[in-house]
Amino acid sequence: MTQTAPTSPPPGKQMLSEQVHAHLRDAIMRGDFAPGDALKPQDLAKDQGVSLAVVREALVRLVGEGLADRLHNRGFAVPAFSDHRWQEIAEARRTVEPVVLRMSIERGDVDWEARVRAAHHRLARTPAYEPGEGEHYSGAWSEAHRVFHRTLLEACGNRVLMETFDRMWTASELARRWSALRDPDRDGFGEHRRLEEAALARDADTAAEVLARHLTQTATALTDAARPGPS
């Protein structure tokens, strides 16, 4: 008995799904949808001029990235401030990333030092906010931020640990952007500068401590946002 290979989605449908996914991802990141807002497939399909199947495929991808929730019998929604997942992700990052940073500092060479310095320079020179991108961090700054943190850790030489970092980073991206709105006086520039200085000084204890504190402040800002009170 012969088996037929699974069929791939038609190229046209796949391209539409990619476009809708990118549109919705950007809209959620910009704050066009508030925490807890429903993501109604019928309305989104009408707005984008595509089929329900295309929208649902895009929404399922967003669920996998942690940018949407699939609700039992109630469709899809943007995650809420109060979702416990943010604290779980923060705890996981505080547990894993300082250890990986220590490994990176121990194993990194001069080329790694140069990459850390370049990544920090790019982050420091990239505007955190841009007109037309809403009140959240700009896309360019967010990417520079990711590259800086990843570069700090990449000299660990462990692919599994770096893949773990990538998954946790993606899962926490939305919470990170929300937290910035609730802690506008935070000195992010200073935190990143201290991280760079400690890493390049090969001071693993200080670097790990600064990184753990840096990650904790993001989680704290989001926890405060979930408490009742004026927004």
Coordinates of N, CA and C in Angstrom, one line a residue:
M1 N 0.9 -1.2 0.0 CA 0.0 0.0 0.0 C 0.9 1.2 0.0
T2 N 0.7 2.1 -0.9 CA 1.5 3.3 -1.0 C 0.9 4.4 -0.2
Q3 N 1.8 5.2 0.4 CA 1.4 6.4 1.2 C 1.6 7.7 0.4
T4 N 0.7 8.6 0.4 CA 0.9 9.8 -0.2 C 1.5 10.8 0.7
A5 N 2.5 11.6 0.2 CA 3.2 12.6 1.0 C 2.2 13.7 1.4
P6 N 2.4 14.2 2.6 CA 1.5 15.3 3.0 C 1.7 16.5 2.1
T7 N 0.5 17.1 1.7 CA 0.6 18.2 0.8 C 0.9 19.5 1.5
S8 N 1.7 20.4 0.9 CA 2.0 21.7 1.4 C 0.9 22.7 1.0
P9 N 0.7 23.7 1.8 CA -0.4 24.7 1.4 C 0.0 25.4 0.1
P10 N -0.9 25.8 -0.7 CA -0.6 26.4 -2.0 C 0.2 27.7 -1.7
P11 N 1.2 28.0 -2.6 CA 2.1 29.1 -2.4 C 1.4 30.4 -2.1
G12 N 0.2 30.6 -2.9 CA -0.5 31.9 -2.7 C -1.1 32.0 -1.3
K13 N -1.6 30.9 -0.8 CA -2.2 30.9 0.6 C -1.1 31.1 1.6
Q14 N 0.0 30.5 1.4 CA 1.1 30.6 2.4 C 1.6 32.0 2.4
M15 N 1.7 32.7 1.3 CA 2.2 34.0 1.2 C 1.2 35.0 1.9
L16 N -0.1 34.7 1.7 CA -1.1 35.5 2.4 C -1.0 35.4 3.9
S17 N -0.8 34.1 4.3 CA -0.7 33.8 5.8 C 0.5 34.5 6.4
E18 N 1.6 34.6 5.6 CA 2.8 35.3 6.1 C 2.5 36.7 6.3
Q19 N 1.8 37.3 5.3 CA 1.5 38.7 5.3 C 0.6 39.1 6.5
V20 N -0.5 38.3 6.7 CA -1.4 38.5 7.8 C -0.7 38.3 9.1
H21 N 0.1 37.3 9.2 CA 0.8 37.1 10.5 C 1.7 38.3 10.8
A22 N 2.4 38.8 9.8 CA 3.3 39.9 10.0 C 2.5 41.2 10.4
H23 N 1.4 41.4 9.7 CA 0.5 42.5 10.1 C 0.0 42.5 11.5
L24 N -0.5 41.3 11.9 CA -1.1 41.2 13.2 C 0.0 41.3 14.3
R25 N 1.2 40.6 14.0 CA 2.3 40.7 15.0 C 2.7 42.2 15.2
D26 N 2.9 42.9 14.1 CA 3.2 44.3 14.3 C 2.2 45.1 15.0
A27 N 0.9 44.8 14.7 CA -0.2 45.6 15.4 C -0.2 45.3 16.9
I28 N 0.0 44.0 17.3 CA 0.0 43.7 18.7 C 1.2 44.4 19.4
M29 N 2.4 44.3 18.7 CA 3.6 44.9 19.3 C 3.4 46.5 19.4
R30 N 2.7 47.1 18.4 CA 2.5 48.5 18.5 C 1.6 49.0 19.6
G31 N 0.7 48.0 20.0 CA -0.3 48.4 21.0 C -1.6 48.7 20.4
D32 N -1.8 48.3 19.1 CA -3.1 48.6 18.5 C -4.2 47.8 19.1
F33 N -3.8 46.6 19.7 CA -4.7 45.8 20.5 C -4.3 45.9 22.0
A34 N -5.2 46.2 22.9 CA -4.9 46.2 24.3 C -4.7 44.8 24.9
P35 N -4.0 44.7 26.0 CA -4.0 43.4 26.7 C -5.4 42.9 27.0
G36 N -5.6 41.6 26.6 CA -6.9 41.0 26.8 C -7.9 41.2 25.7
D37 N -7.6 42.0 24.7 CA -8.5 42.3 23.6 C -8.7 41.0 22.8
A38 N -10.0 40.8 22.3 CA -10.3 39.7 21.5 C -9.7 39.9 20.1
L39 N -9.2 38.8 19.5 CA -8.8 38.8 18.1 C -9.8 37.9 17.3
K40 N -10.8 38.6 16.7 CA -11.9 37.9 16.1 C -11.5 37.6 14.7
P41 N -11.4 36.3 14.3 CA -11.0 35.9 13.0 C -11.9 36.5 11.9
Q42 N -13.3 36.5 12.1 CA -14.2 37.0 11.1 C -13.9 38.5 10.8
D43 N -13.7 39.3 11.9 CA -13.4 40.7 11.7 C -12.0 40.9 11.0
L44 N -11.1 40.1 11.5 CA -9.7 40.3 10.9 C -9.7 39.9 9.4
A45 N -10.4 38.8 9.1 CA -10.5 38.4 7.7 C -11.1 39.5 6.8
K46 N -12.2 40.1 7.3 CA -12.8 41.1 6.5 C -11.9 42.3 6.4
D47 N -11.2 42.7 7.5 CA -10.3 43.8 7.4 C -9.2 43.6 6.5
Q48 N -8.6 42.4 6.4 CA -7.5 42.1 5.6 C -7.9 41.6 4.2
G49 N -9.1 41.4 4.0 CA -9.6 40.9 2.7 C -9.1 39.5 2.3
V50 N -9.1 38.6 3.3 CA -8.6 37.3 3.1 C -9.6 36.3 3.7
S51 N -9.3 35.0 3.5 CA -10.3 34.0 4.0 C -10.0 33.8 5.5
L52 N -11.1 33.1 6.2 CA -11.0 32.8 7.6 C -9.8 31.8 7.8
A53 N -9.6 30.9 6.9 CA -8.5 29.9 7.0 C -7.2 30.6 7.1
V54 N -7.0 31.6 6.3 CA -5.7 32.3 6.3 C -5.5 33.0 7.6
V55 N -6.5 33.7 8.1 CA -6.4 34.4 9.4 C -6.2 33.4 10.5
R56 N -6.9 32.3 10.5 CA -6.7 31.3 11.6 C -5.3 30.7 11.6
E57 N -4.7 30.5 10.5 CA -3.4 30.0 10.4 C -2.4 31.0 11.0
A58 N -2.6 32.3 10.7 CA -1.7 33.3 11.2 C -1.9 33.4 12.7
L59 N -3.1 33.3 13.2 CA -3.4 33.4 14.7 C -2.7 32.2 15.4
V60 N -2.8 31.0 14.8 CA -2.2 29.9 15.4 C -0.7 30.1 15.6
R61 N 0.0 30.7 14.6 CA 1.4 31.0 14.7 C 1.6 32.0 15.8
L62 N 0.8 33.0 16.0 CA 0.9 34.0 17.0 C 0.8 33.3 18.4
V63 N -0.1 32.4 18.5 CA -0.2 31.6 19.7 C 1.1 30.9 20.1
G64 N 1.7 30.3 19.1 CA 3.0 29.6 19.3 C 4.1 30.5 19.7
E65 N 4.0 31.8 19.3 CA 5.0 32.8 19.6 C 4.8 33.4 21.0
G66 N 3.6 33.1 21.6 CA 3.3 33.8 22.8 C 2.7 35.1 22.7
L67 N 2.2 35.5 21.5 CA 1.7 36.8 21.3 C 0.2 36.8 21.2
A68 N -0.4 35.6 21.4 CA -1.9 35.5 21.4 C -2.2 34.3 22.2
D69 N -3.5 34.2 22.7 CA -4.0 33.1 23.5 C -5.1 32.4 22.6
R70 N -5.1 31.1 22.7 CA -6.3 30.4 22.1 C -7.2 30.1 23.3
L71 N -8.4 30.7 23.3 CA -9.3 30.5 24.3 C -10.3 29.3 24.1
H72 N -10.6 28.6 25.1 CA -11.5 27.4 24.9 C -12.9 27.9 24.5
N73 N -13.3 27.5 23.3 CA -14.6 27.9 22.7 C -14.8 29.4 22.6
R74 N -13.8 30.2 22.7 CA -14.0 31.6 22.6 C -13.0 32.3 21.7
G75 N -12.4 31.5 20.8 CA -11.5 32.1 19.8 C -10.1 32.5 20.3
F76 N -9.7 33.7 19.9 CA -8.3 34.1 20.2 C -8.3 35.5 20.9
A77 N -7.3 35.8 21.6 CA -7.2 37.1 22.3 C -5.7 37.4 22.6
V78 N -5.4 38.7 22.7 CA -4.1 39.2 23.2 C -3.9 38.7 24.6
P79 N -2.8 38.3 25.0 CA -2.6 37.9 26.4 C -2.8 39.1 27.4
A80 N -3.2 38.8 28.6 CA -3.5 39.8 29.6 C -2.3 40.2 30.4
F81 N -2.3 41.4 31.0 CA -1.2 41.8 31.9 C -1.0 40.8 33.1
S82 N -2.2 40.3 33.6 CA -2.1 39.4 34.8 C -1.7 38.0 34.5
D83 N -1.5 37.7 33.2 CA -1.2 36.3 32.9 C 0.1 35.8 33.6
H84 N 0.0 34.7 34.3 CA 1.1 34.2 35.1 C 2.3 33.8 34.3
R85 N 2.1 33.7 33.0 CA 3.2 33.2 32.1 C 4.4 34.2 32.2
W86 N 4.1 35.5 32.3 CA 5.2 36.5 32.2 C 6.1 36.3 33.4
Q87 N 5.6 36.0 34.6 CA 6.4 35.8 35.7 C 7.2 34.5 35.6
E88 N 6.6 33.5 35.0 CA 7.3 32.2 34.8 C 8.4 32.4 33.8
I89 N 8.2 33.1 32.7 CA 9.3 33.4 31.8 C 10.4 34.2 32.4
A90 N 10.0 35.2 33.2 CA 11.0 36.0 33.9 C 11.9 35.2 34.8
E91 N 11.2 34.3 35.6 CA 11.9 33.4 36.5 C 12.9 32.5 35.7
A92 N 12.4 31.9 34.6 CA 13.3 31.1 33.8 C 14.5 31.8 33.2
R93 N 14.3 33.1 32.8 CA 15.4 33.9 32.3 C 16.4 34.2 33.4
R94 N 15.9 34.6 34.5 CA 16.8 34.9 35.7 C 17.6 33.7 36.1
T95 N 17.0 32.5 35.9 CA 17.7 31.3 36.3 C 18.8 30.9 35.2
V96 N 18.4 31.0 34.0 CA 19.3 30.5 32.9 C 20.3 31.5 32.4
E97 N 19.9 32.8 32.1 CA 20.8 33.7 31.4 C 22.0 34.1 32.2
P98 N 21.9 34.4 33.5 CA 23.2 34.7 34.2 C 24.2 33.6 34.2
V99 N 23.7 32.4 34.2 CA 24.7 31.2 34.1 C 25.3 31.2 32.8
V100 N 24.5 31.4 31.7 CA 25.1 31.4 30.4 C 26.1 32.6 30.2
L101 N 25.7 33.7 30.8 CA 26.6 34.9 30.7 C 28.0 34.6 31.3
R102 N 28.0 33.9 32.4 CA 29.2 33.5 33.1 C 30.1 32.6 32.1
M103 N 29.4 31.7 31.5 CA 30.1 30.8 30.6 C 30.7 31.6 29.4
S104 N 29.9 32.6 28.9 CA 30.3 33.4 27.8 C 31.5 34.2 28.1
I105 N 31.5 34.8 29.3 CA 32.7 35.6 29.8 C 33.9 34.8 29.9
E106 N 33.7 33.6 30.4 CA 34.9 32.7 30.6 C 35.5 32.2 29.3
R107 N 34.6 32.0 28.3 CA 35.0 31.4 27.0 C 35.2 32.4 25.9
G108 N 34.7 33.6 26.0 CA 34.8 34.6 24.9 C 36.2 35.0 24.6
D109 N 36.4 35.3 23.3 CA 37.7 35.8 22.9 C 37.7 37.2 22.5
V110 N 38.7 37.8 21.9 CA 38.8 39.2 21.6 C 37.7 39.5 20.5
D111 N 37.5 38.6 19.6 CA 36.4 38.8 18.6 C 35.0 39.0 19.3
W112 N 34.8 38.2 20.3 CA 33.5 38.3 21.0 C 33.5 39.7 21.7
E113 N 34.5 40.1 22.3 CA 34.6 41.4 23.0 C 34.2 42.5 21.9
A114 N 34.8 42.4 20.7 CA 34.5 43.4 19.7 C 33.0 43.4 19.3
R115 N 32.4 42.2 19.2 CA 31.0 42.1 18.9 C 30.1 42.7 20.0
V116 N 30.5 42.4 21.2 CA 29.7 43.0 22.3 C 29.8 44.5 22.3
R117 N 31.0 45.1 22.1 CA 31.1 46.5 22.0 C 30.3 47.1 20.8
A118 N 30.4 46.4 19.7 CA 29.6 46.9 18.5 C 28.1 46.8 18.7
A119 N 27.7 45.7 19.3 CA 26.2 45.6 19.6 C 25.7 46.6 20.6
H120 N 26.5 46.9 21.6 CA 26.1 47.9 22.6 C 26.1 49.3 21.9
H121 N 27.1 49.6 21.1 CA 27.1 50.9 20.4 C 25.9 51.1 19.5
R122 N 25.5 50.0 18.8 CA 24.3 50.1 18.0 C 23.1 50.3 18.8
L123 N 23.0 49.6 19.9 CA 21.8 49.8 20.8 C 21.7 51.2 21.3
A124 N 22.9 51.7 21.8 CA 22.9 53.1 22.4 C 22.6 54.1 21.4
R125 N 22.9 53.9 20.1 CA 22.6 54.9 19.1 C 21.3 54.8 18.4
T126 N 20.5 53.7 18.7 CA 19.3 53.5 18.0 C 18.1 54.1 18.8
P127 N 17.3 55.0 18.3 CA 16.2 55.6 19.0 C 15.2 54.6 19.5
A128 N 14.9 54.7 20.8 CA 13.9 53.7 21.4 C 12.5 53.9 20.9
Y129 N 12.2 55.1 20.5 CA 10.8 55.4 20.0 C 10.9 56.1 18.7
E130 N 9.9 55.8 17.8 CA 9.9 56.5 16.5 C 8.5 56.9 16.2
P131 N 8.3 58.1 15.6 CA 6.9 58.5 15.2 C 6.3 57.5 14.2
G132 N 5.1 57.2 14.4 CA 4.4 56.3 13.6 C 4.5 54.9 14.0
E133 N 5.2 54.6 15.1 CA 5.3 53.2 15.5 C 4.6 53.0 16.9
G134 N 3.8 54.0 17.2 CA 3.0 53.8 18.5 C 3.9 54.2 19.7
E135 N 3.3 53.9 20.9 CA 4.0 54.3 22.1 C 4.9 53.2 22.6
H136 N 5.1 52.1 21.9 CA 6.0 51.0 22.4 C 7.3 51.3 21.7
Y137 N 8.3 50.5 22.2 CA 9.7 50.5 21.6 C 9.6 50.4 20.1
S138 N 10.5 51.0 19.3 CA 10.5 50.9 17.9 C 11.0 49.5 17.5
G139 N 10.7 49.1 16.3 CA 11.1 47.8 15.8 C 12.7 47.8 15.7
A140 N 13.3 48.9 15.3 CA 14.7 48.9 15.1 C 15.4 48.8 16.5
W141 N 14.9 49.5 17.5 CA 15.5 49.4 18.8 C 15.3 48.0 19.4
S142 N 14.1 47.4 19.2 CA 13.9 46.1 19.7 C 14.8 45.1 19.2
E143 N 15.1 45.2 17.9 CA 16.1 44.3 17.2 C 17.5 44.5 17.8
A144 N 17.9 45.8 17.9 CA 19.2 46.1 18.5 C 19.3 45.6 19.9
H145 N 18.3 45.7 20.6 CA 18.2 45.2 22.0 C 18.4 43.7 22.1
R146 N 17.7 43.0 21.2 CA 17.8 41.5 21.1 C 19.3 41.1 20.7
V147 N 19.8 41.8 19.7 CA 21.2 41.4 19.3 C 22.2 41.7 20.4
F148 N 22.1 42.7 21.2 CA 23.0 43.0 22.3 C 22.9 41.9 23.3
H149 N 21.7 41.5 23.8 CA 21.6 40.5 24.8 C 22.1 39.2 24.2
R150 N 21.8 38.8 23.0 CA 22.2 37.6 22.4 C 23.8 37.5 22.3
T151 N 24.3 38.6 21.9 CA 25.8 38.7 21.7 C 26.5 38.5 23.0
L152 N 26.0 39.0 24.1 CA 26.6 38.8 25.4 C 26.7 37.3 25.7
L153 N 25.7 36.5 25.3 CA 25.7 35.1 25.7 C 26.3 34.2 24.7
E154 N 26.5 34.6 23.4 CA 26.8 33.6 22.4 C 28.1 33.0 22.5
A155 N 29.1 33.6 23.3 CA 30.4 33.0 23.4 C 30.4 31.7 24.3
C156 N 29.2 31.4 24.9 CA 29.1 30.2 25.7 C 29.4 29.0 24.9
G157 N 29.2 29.0 23.6 CA 29.5 27.9 22.7 C 28.6 26.7 22.8
N158 N 27.4 27.0 23.4 CA 26.4 25.9 23.6 C 25.2 26.2 22.8
R159 N 25.0 25.4 21.7 CA 23.9 25.7 20.8 C 22.5 25.5 21.5
V160 N 22.4 24.5 22.3 CA 21.1 24.2 23.0 C 20.7 25.4 23.9
L161 N 21.7 25.9 24.6 CA 21.5 27.1 25.5 C 21.1 28.3 24.7
M162 N 21.7 28.5 23.6 CA 21.3 29.7 22.8 C 19.9 29.5 22.1
E163 N 19.6 28.3 21.8 CA 18.2 28.1 21.3 C 17.2 28.3 22.4
T164 N 17.6 27.9 23.6 CA 16.7 28.2 24.8 C 16.5 29.7 24.9
F165 N 17.6 30.4 24.8 CA 17.5 31.9 24.9 C 16.6 32.5 23.9
D166 N 16.7 32.0 22.6 CA 15.9 32.5 21.5 C 14.4 32.3 21.8
R167 N 14.1 31.1 22.3 CA 12.7 30.8 22.6 C 12.2 31.7 23.7
M168 N 12.9 31.9 24.8 CA 12.5 32.7 25.9 C 12.4 34.2 25.5
W169 N 13.3 34.6 24.7 CA 13.3 36.0 24.2 C 12.0 36.3 23.4
T170 N 11.7 35.4 22.5 CA 10.5 35.6 21.7 C 9.2 35.6 22.6
A171 N 9.2 34.7 23.5 CA 8.0 34.5 24.4 C 7.9 35.8 25.3
S172 N 8.9 36.5 25.6 CA 8.8 37.6 26.6 C 8.8 39.0 25.9
E173 N 8.9 39.0 24.6 CA 9.0 40.3 23.8 C 7.8 41.2 24.1
L174 N 6.6 40.6 24.1 CA 5.4 41.5 24.3 C 5.4 42.0 25.7
A175 N 5.7 41.2 26.7 CA 5.7 41.7 28.1 C 6.8 42.8 28.3
R176 N 7.9 42.6 27.6 CA 9.0 43.6 27.7 C 8.5 45.0 27.2
R177 N 7.8 45.0 26.1 CA 7.3 46.2 25.6 C 6.2 46.9 26.5
W178 N 5.4 46.0 27.0 CA 4.4 46.6 27.9 C 5.0 47.2 29.2
S179 N 6.0 46.5 29.7 CA 6.6 47.0 30.9 C 7.2 48.3 30.8
A180 N 7.7 48.7 29.6 CA 8.3 50.0 29.4 C 7.3 51.1 29.6
L181 N 6.1 50.8 29.3 CA 5.0 51.8 29.4 C 4.7 52.1 30.9
R182 N 5.0 51.1 31.7 CA 4.7 51.2 33.1 C 5.8 51.7 34.0
D183 N 7.0 51.8 33.4 CA 8.2 52.2 34.1 C 9.0 53.2 33.3
P184 N 8.4 54.4 32.9 CA 9.1 55.3 32.0 C 10.3 55.9 32.5
D185 N 10.6 55.9 33.8 CA 11.8 56.5 34.4 C 12.9 55.5 34.5
R186 N 12.7 54.3 34.1 CA 13.8 53.3 34.2 C 15.0 53.7 33.4
D187 N 16.2 53.5 33.9 CA 17.4 53.9 33.2 C 17.9 52.7 32.4
G188 N 17.2 52.3 31.3 CA 17.7 51.2 30.5 C 19.0 51.4 29.9
F189 N 19.3 52.6 29.5 CA 20.6 52.9 28.9 C 21.8 52.6 29.9
G190 N 21.6 53.0 31.2 CA 22.6 52.7 32.2 C 22.7 51.3 32.5
E191 N 21.6 50.5 32.5 CA 21.6 49.1 32.8 C 22.4 48.4 31.7
H192 N 22.2 48.7 30.4 CA 22.9 48.1 29.4 C 24.4 48.5 29.4
R193 N 24.7 49.7 29.7 CA 26.1 50.1 29.8 C 26.9 49.3 30.8
R194 N 26.2 49.2 32.0 CA 26.9 48.4 33.1 C 27.0 46.9 32.7
L195 N 26.1 46.4 31.9 CA 26.3 45.0 31.5 C 27.5 44.9 30.5
E196 N 27.6 45.8 29.6 CA 28.7 45.8 28.7 C 30.0 46.0 29.4
E197 N 30.1 46.9 30.4 CA 31.3 47.2 31.1 C 31.8 45.9 31.9
A198 N 30.8 45.3 32.6 CA 31.2 44.1 33.4 C 31.6 43.0 32.6
A199 N 30.9 42.8 31.4 CA 31.3 41.7 30.6 C 32.7 41.8 30.0
L200 N 33.0 43.1 29.5 CA 34.3 43.3 28.9 C 35.4 43.4 29.9
A201 N 35.0 43.6 31.2 CA 36.0 43.6 32.3 C 36.3 42.2 32.8
R202 N 35.5 41.3 32.2 CA 35.6 39.8 32.6 C 35.2 39.7 34.1
D203 N 34.3 40.5 34.6 CA 33.8 40.4 35.9 C 32.5 39.7 35.9
A204 N 32.6 38.3 36.0 CA 31.4 37.5 35.8 C 30.4 37.7 36.9
D205 N 30.9 37.9 38.2 CA 30.0 38.0 39.3 C 29.1 39.3 39.1
T206 N 29.8 40.4 38.8 CA 29.0 41.6 38.6 C 28.1 41.6 37.4
A207 N 28.6 41.0 36.3 CA 27.8 40.9 35.1 C 26.5 40.1 35.4
A208 N 26.7 38.9 36.0 CA 25.5 38.1 36.3 C 24.5 38.8 37.3
E209 N 25.1 39.5 38.2 CA 24.2 40.2 39.2 C 23.4 41.3 38.4
V210 N 24.1 42.1 37.6 CA 23.5 43.2 36.8 C 22.4 42.6 35.9
L211 N 22.7 41.5 35.2 CA 21.7 40.9 34.3 C 20.5 40.4 35.1
A212 N 20.7 39.8 36.2 CA 19.5 39.3 37.0 C 18.7 40.4 37.4
R213 N 19.3 41.5 37.9 CA 18.5 42.7 38.3 C 17.8 43.3 37.1
H214 N 18.4 43.4 36.0 CA 17.9 43.9 34.7 C 16.6 43.1 34.4
L215 N 16.7 41.8 34.4 CA 15.5 41.0 34.1 C 14.4 41.1 35.1
T216 N 14.8 41.3 36.4 CA 13.8 41.4 37.4 C 13.0 42.7 37.3
Q217 N 13.6 43.8 36.9 CA 12.9 45.0 36.8 C 11.8 45.0 35.7
T218 N 12.0 44.2 34.6 CA 11.0 44.1 33.6 C 9.8 43.4 34.2
A219 N 10.0 42.3 34.9 CA 8.9 41.5 35.5 C 8.2 42.3 36.6
T220 N 8.9 43.1 37.3 CA 8.3 43.9 38.4 C 7.4 45.0 37.8
A221 N 7.8 45.6 36.7 CA 7.0 46.6 36.1 C 5.7 46.1 35.6
L222 N 5.7 44.9 35.1 CA 4.5 44.2 34.5 C 3.6 43.8 35.7
T223 N 4.2 43.3 36.8 CA 3.4 42.9 37.9 C 2.6 44.1 38.5
D224 N 3.3 45.3 38.6 CA 2.7 46.5 39.0 C 1.6 46.9 38.1
A225 N 1.8 46.7 36.8 CA 0.7 47.1 35.8 C -0.5 46.3 36.0
A226 N -0.4 45.1 36.5 CA -1.6 44.2 36.7 C -2.4 44.5 37.9
R227 N -1.8 45.4 38.8 CA -2.6 45.7 40.0 C -3.6 46.8 39.7
P228 N -4.7 46.7 40.5 CA -5.8 47.7 40.3 C -5.2 49.1 40.5
G229 N -5.8 50.1 39.8 CA -5.3 51.5 40.0 C -5.4 52.2 38.7
P230 N -5.1 53.5 38.7 CA -5.1 54.2 37.4 C -4.0 53.8 36.5
S231 N -4.3 53.8 35.2 CA -3.3 53.3 34.2 C -2.4 54.5 33.8

